GROMACS .gro file of C-alpha atoms in nm:
model
  237
    1UNK     CA    1   4.721   8.785  11.748
    2UNK     CA    2   4.635   9.160  11.865
    3UNK     CA    3   4.924   9.359  11.821
    4UNK     CA    4   4.950   9.682  12.020
    5UNK     CA    5   5.122   9.966  11.857
    6UNK     CA    6   5.344  10.242  11.993
    7UNK     CA    7   5.058  10.476  12.030
    8UNK     CA    8   4.897  10.220  12.235
    9UNK     CA    9   5.176  10.164  12.469
   10UNK     CA   10   5.194  10.555  12.502
   11UNK     CA   11   4.828  10.579  12.590
   12UNK     CA   12   4.877  10.459  12.964
   13UNK     CA   13   5.173  10.641  13.010
   14UNK     CA   14   5.016  10.969  12.891
   15UNK     CA   15   4.714  10.943  13.083
   16UNK     CA   16   4.938  10.893  13.414
   17UNK     CA   17   5.131  11.212  13.312
   18UNK     CA   18   4.792  11.378  13.218
   19UNK     CA   19   4.634  11.311  13.584
   20UNK     CA   20   4.977  11.404  13.757
   21UNK     CA   21   4.971  11.745  13.575
   22UNK     CA   22   4.605  11.802  13.650
   23UNK     CA   23   4.644  11.736  14.020
   24UNK     CA   24   4.436  11.419  14.028
   25UNK     CA   25   4.705  11.214  14.187
   26UNK     CA   26   4.786  11.486  14.451
   27UNK     CA   27   4.573  11.663  14.690
   28UNK     CA   28   4.626  12.016  14.835
   29UNK     CA   29   4.988  12.046  14.727
   30UNK     CA   30   4.956  12.427  14.911
   31UNK     CA   31   4.811  12.301  15.208
   32UNK     CA   32   4.906  12.507  15.535
   33UNK     CA   33   5.047  12.778  15.303
   34UNK     CA   34   4.943  13.165  15.269
   35UNK     CA   35   4.930  13.298  14.962
   36UNK     CA   36   4.935  13.678  14.917
   37UNK     CA   37   4.826  13.791  14.584
   38UNK     CA   38   4.828  14.136  14.483
   39UNK     CA   39   4.574  14.278  14.180
   40UNK     CA   40   4.388  13.947  14.227
   41UNK     CA   41   4.037  14.041  14.171
   42UNK     CA   42   4.019  14.027  13.791
   43UNK     CA   43   4.187  13.871  13.514
   44UNK     CA   44   4.499  13.671  13.563
   45UNK     CA   45   4.546  13.762  13.891
   46UNK     CA   46   4.188  13.629  13.992
   47UNK     CA   47   4.258  13.308  13.821
   48UNK     CA   48   4.590  13.247  14.015
   49UNK     CA   49   4.416  13.348  14.352
   50UNK     CA   50   4.129  13.096  14.276
   51UNK     CA   51   4.379  12.821  14.172
   52UNK     CA   52   4.584  12.861  14.464
   53UNK     CA   53   4.303  12.835  14.682
   54UNK     CA   54   4.175  12.547  14.502
   55UNK     CA   55   4.537  12.382  14.576
   56UNK     CA   56   4.498  12.415  14.923
   57UNK     CA   57   4.648  12.759  15.025
   58UNK     CA   58   4.464  12.997  15.213
   59UNK     CA   59   4.455  13.335  14.968
   60UNK     CA   60   4.472  13.698  15.070
   61UNK     CA   61   4.336  13.893  14.760
   62UNK     CA   62   4.374  14.262  14.692
   63UNK     CA   63   4.306  14.545  14.498
   64UNK     CA   64   4.288  14.894  14.516
   65UNK     CA   65   3.899  14.924  14.535
   66UNK     CA   66   3.709  14.784  14.827
   67UNK     CA   67   3.393  14.703  14.595
   68UNK     CA   68   3.633  14.477  14.383
   69UNK     CA   69   3.770  14.300  14.674
   70UNK     CA   70   3.452  14.230  14.842
   71UNK     CA   71   3.314  14.086  14.517
   72UNK     CA   72   3.610  13.860  14.462
   73UNK     CA   73   3.597  13.721  14.828
   74UNK     CA   74   3.248  13.669  14.803
   75UNK     CA   75   3.271  13.465  14.470
   76UNK     CA   76   3.568  13.255  14.590
   77UNK     CA   77   3.406  13.182  14.943
   78UNK     CA   78   3.105  13.080  14.753
   79UNK     CA   79   3.300  12.806  14.579
   80UNK     CA   80   3.398  12.707  14.938
   81UNK     CA   81   3.759  12.825  14.915
   82UNK     CA   82   3.947  12.987  15.200
   83UNK     CA   83   3.980  13.340  15.103
   84UNK     CA   84   4.054  13.690  15.285
   85UNK     CA   85   4.076  14.000  15.112
   86UNK     CA   86   4.213  14.369  15.202
   87UNK     CA   87   4.245  14.691  14.996
   88UNK     CA   88   4.585  14.741  14.873
   89UNK     CA   89   4.761  15.016  14.617
   90UNK     CA   90   5.108  14.873  14.609
   91UNK     CA   91   5.249  15.205  14.528
   92UNK     CA   92   5.172  15.321  14.885
   93UNK     CA   93   5.376  15.179  15.157
   94UNK     CA   94   5.098  15.186  15.442
   95UNK     CA   95   4.880  14.972  15.192
   96UNK     CA   96   5.174  14.713  15.130
   97UNK     CA   97   5.234  14.708  15.506
   98UNK     CA   98   4.867  14.629  15.588
   99UNK     CA   99   4.872  14.373  15.338
  100UNK     CA  100   5.161  14.194  15.496
  101UNK     CA  101   5.019  14.226  15.820
  102UNK     CA  102   4.699  14.058  15.719
  103UNK     CA  103   4.886  13.746  15.589
  104UNK     CA  104   5.120  13.741  15.893
  105UNK     CA  105   4.818  13.727  16.127
  106UNK     CA  106   4.693  13.439  15.963
  107UNK     CA  107   5.001  13.206  15.945
  108UNK     CA  108   5.271  13.384  16.157
  109UNK     CA  109   5.447  13.472  15.805
  110UNK     CA  110   5.395  13.455  15.429
  111UNK     CA  111   5.457  13.125  15.256
  112UNK     CA  112   5.395  13.227  14.891
  113UNK     CA  113   5.363  13.593  14.771
  114UNK     CA  114   5.260  13.642  14.401
  115UNK     CA  115   5.266  13.999  14.287
  116UNK     CA  116   5.237  14.195  13.966
  117UNK     CA  117   5.499  14.448  14.110
  118UNK     CA  118   5.778  14.458  14.359
  119UNK     CA  119   5.666  14.401  14.709
  120UNK     CA  120   5.884  14.308  14.993
  121UNK     CA  121   5.878  13.950  15.040
  122UNK     CA  122   5.894  13.755  15.379
  123UNK     CA  123   5.919  13.374  15.358
  124UNK     CA  124   5.844  13.124  15.101
  125UNK     CA  125   5.817  13.198  14.720
  126UNK     CA  126   5.780  13.533  14.526
  127UNK     CA  127   5.633  13.539  14.208
  128UNK     CA  128   5.664  13.823  13.971
  129UNK     CA  129   5.392  13.883  13.680
  130UNK     CA  130   5.512  14.042  13.374
  131UNK     CA  131   5.309  14.050  13.044
  132UNK     CA  132   5.479  14.010  12.713
  133UNK     CA  133   5.294  14.256  12.542
  134UNK     CA  134   5.524  14.450  12.301
  135UNK     CA  135   5.397  14.749  12.099
  136UNK     CA  136   5.568  15.063  11.974
  137UNK     CA  137   5.317  15.290  12.144
  138UNK     CA  138   5.384  15.120  12.486
  139UNK     CA  139   5.745  15.188  12.524
  140UNK     CA  140   5.736  15.286  12.891
  141UNK     CA  141   5.515  14.965  12.981
  142UNK     CA  142   5.743  14.748  12.778
  143UNK     CA  143   6.083  14.870  12.959
  144UNK     CA  144   5.892  14.851  13.312
  145UNK     CA  145   5.795  14.503  13.229
  146UNK     CA  146   6.132  14.394  13.083
  147UNK     CA  147   6.311  14.544  13.418
  148UNK     CA  148   6.114  14.271  13.629
  149UNK     CA  149   6.291  14.007  13.420
  150UNK     CA  150   6.630  14.161  13.559
  151UNK     CA  151   6.467  14.213  13.904
  152UNK     CA  152   6.366  13.845  13.898
  153UNK     CA  153   6.721  13.732  13.833
  154UNK     CA  154   6.855  13.993  14.114
  155UNK     CA  155   6.613  13.896  14.377
  156UNK     CA  156   6.686  13.515  14.338
  157UNK     CA  157   7.051  13.563  14.402
  158UNK     CA  158   7.001  13.780  14.704
  159UNK     CA  159   6.714  13.628  14.865
  160UNK     CA  160   6.829  13.255  14.806
  161UNK     CA  161   7.035  13.260  15.162
  162UNK     CA  162   6.686  13.318  15.331
  163UNK     CA  163   6.520  13.024  15.155
  164UNK     CA  164   6.300  13.245  14.929
  165UNK     CA  165   6.280  13.144  14.576
  166UNK     CA  166   6.176  13.411  14.320
  167UNK     CA  167   6.048  13.341  13.955
  168UNK     CA  168   5.848  13.525  13.679
  169UNK     CA  169   5.541  13.429  13.458
  170UNK     CA  170   5.543  13.591  13.152
  171UNK     CA  171   5.199  13.579  12.979
  172UNK     CA  172   5.134  13.605  12.628
  173UNK     CA  173   4.805  13.716  12.491
  174UNK     CA  174   4.557  13.642  12.747
  175UNK     CA  175   4.180  13.735  12.695
  176UNK     CA  176   4.152  13.972  12.977
  177UNK     CA  177   4.001  14.331  12.987
  178UNK     CA  178   4.346  14.478  12.948
  179UNK     CA  179   4.418  14.301  12.629
  180UNK     CA  180   4.054  14.337  12.488
  181UNK     CA  181   4.158  14.590  12.232
  182UNK     CA  182   4.353  14.295  12.058
  183UNK     CA  183   4.069  14.046  12.054
  184UNK     CA  184   3.738  14.232  12.073
  185UNK     CA  185   3.743  14.279  11.692
  186UNK     CA  186   3.704  13.905  11.553
  187UNK     CA  187   3.911  13.989  11.237
  188UNK     CA  188   4.197  14.130  11.468
  189UNK     CA  189   4.162  13.825  11.684
  190UNK     CA  190   4.192  13.591  11.410
  191UNK     CA  191   4.498  13.750  11.295
  192UNK     CA  192   4.666  13.720  11.619
  193UNK     CA  193   4.587  13.356  11.632
  194UNK     CA  194   4.790  13.324  11.322
  195UNK     CA  195   5.101  13.410  11.516
  196UNK     CA  196   5.039  13.147  11.769
  197UNK     CA  197   5.177  12.791  11.753
  198UNK     CA  198   4.871  12.702  11.949
  199UNK     CA  199   4.595  12.847  11.744
  200UNK     CA  200   4.398  13.019  12.029
  201UNK     CA  201   4.426  13.277  12.255
  202UNK     CA  202   4.500  13.237  12.622
  203UNK     CA  203   4.286  13.240  12.923
  204UNK     CA  204   4.370  13.343  13.271
  205UNK     CA  205   4.352  12.990  13.385
  206UNK     CA  206   4.622  12.882  13.157
  207UNK     CA  207   4.867  13.099  13.388
  208UNK     CA  208   4.715  12.996  13.706
  209UNK     CA  209   4.857  12.622  13.714
  210UNK     CA  210   5.196  12.728  13.635
  211UNK     CA  211   5.195  12.986  13.929
  212UNK     CA  212   5.045  12.709  14.139
  213UNK     CA  213   5.342  12.478  14.040
  214UNK     CA  214   5.606  12.724  14.081
  215UNK     CA  215   5.480  12.823  14.448
  216UNK     CA  216   5.481  12.432  14.521
  217UNK     CA  217   5.740  12.198  14.679
  218UNK     CA  218   5.737  12.044  14.334
  219UNK     CA  219   5.950  12.365  14.227
  220UNK     CA  220   6.176  12.387  14.517
  221UNK     CA  221   6.483  12.370  14.295
  222UNK     CA  222   6.353  12.628  14.054
  223UNK     CA  223   6.440  12.996  14.108
  224UNK     CA  224   6.550  13.317  13.891
  225UNK     CA  225   6.337  13.165  13.624
  226UNK     CA  226   6.100  13.342  13.354
  227UNK     CA  227   5.822  13.103  13.224
  228UNK     CA  228   5.667  13.223  12.901
  229UNK     CA  229   5.284  13.126  12.878
  230UNK     CA  230   5.238  13.253  12.517
  231UNK     CA  231   5.083  12.971  12.295
  232UNK     CA  232   5.384  12.942  12.126
  233UNK     CA  233   5.432  13.275  12.022
  234UNK     CA  234   5.756  13.392  11.917
  235UNK     CA  235   5.910  13.534  12.241
  236UNK     CA  236   6.090  13.855  12.245
  237UNK     CA  237   6.249  13.807  12.609
   0.00000   0.00000   0.00000
């Protein structure tokens, strides 16, 4: 008589969970949504823009340089995704206003707003992106990113009556051009891996799915939270 062990019983359940988490059981969870993503022509921002578009949203990408916007839009549209682009320096009020106006024209309002800086939200969800990069030589940077954690909590309270959720993503060491000084050298990369429970450095795509989830209806009861995507690195948040 064949006996099915505990592992055998778990396999079907695990496959079901894996399919659900990968989106195989649900199509276009962000359909009919407009996602406005700042700093989204490279690295984590670009990966987030791609994932939101893959999950059904129309995405407005932005960056400070027109050539970067054009390249990102061409790449994503070449993949059959619904994407628009506009130049935006989030430190300039006129650029922010133009960015928001672009999204409003598309949908009469913004359903999702993903940002790496504080941008005035209108409707839906607001995501702050902060990077958990801690170094003695980066004190001003560290303080500014830590402030986003408090801003997330505060905005979550202030904007809840307007049906706006606010959450924050805190990536660990992700392989982007910004962090290349920490992983371009192979020896240094190996030392970094030793500090992680998951023995590899993160990729921008490791962040994108989390953002898509937090912007979806599946996360409709989540606000004011910071999610650390750091491969098990000891968190200092």
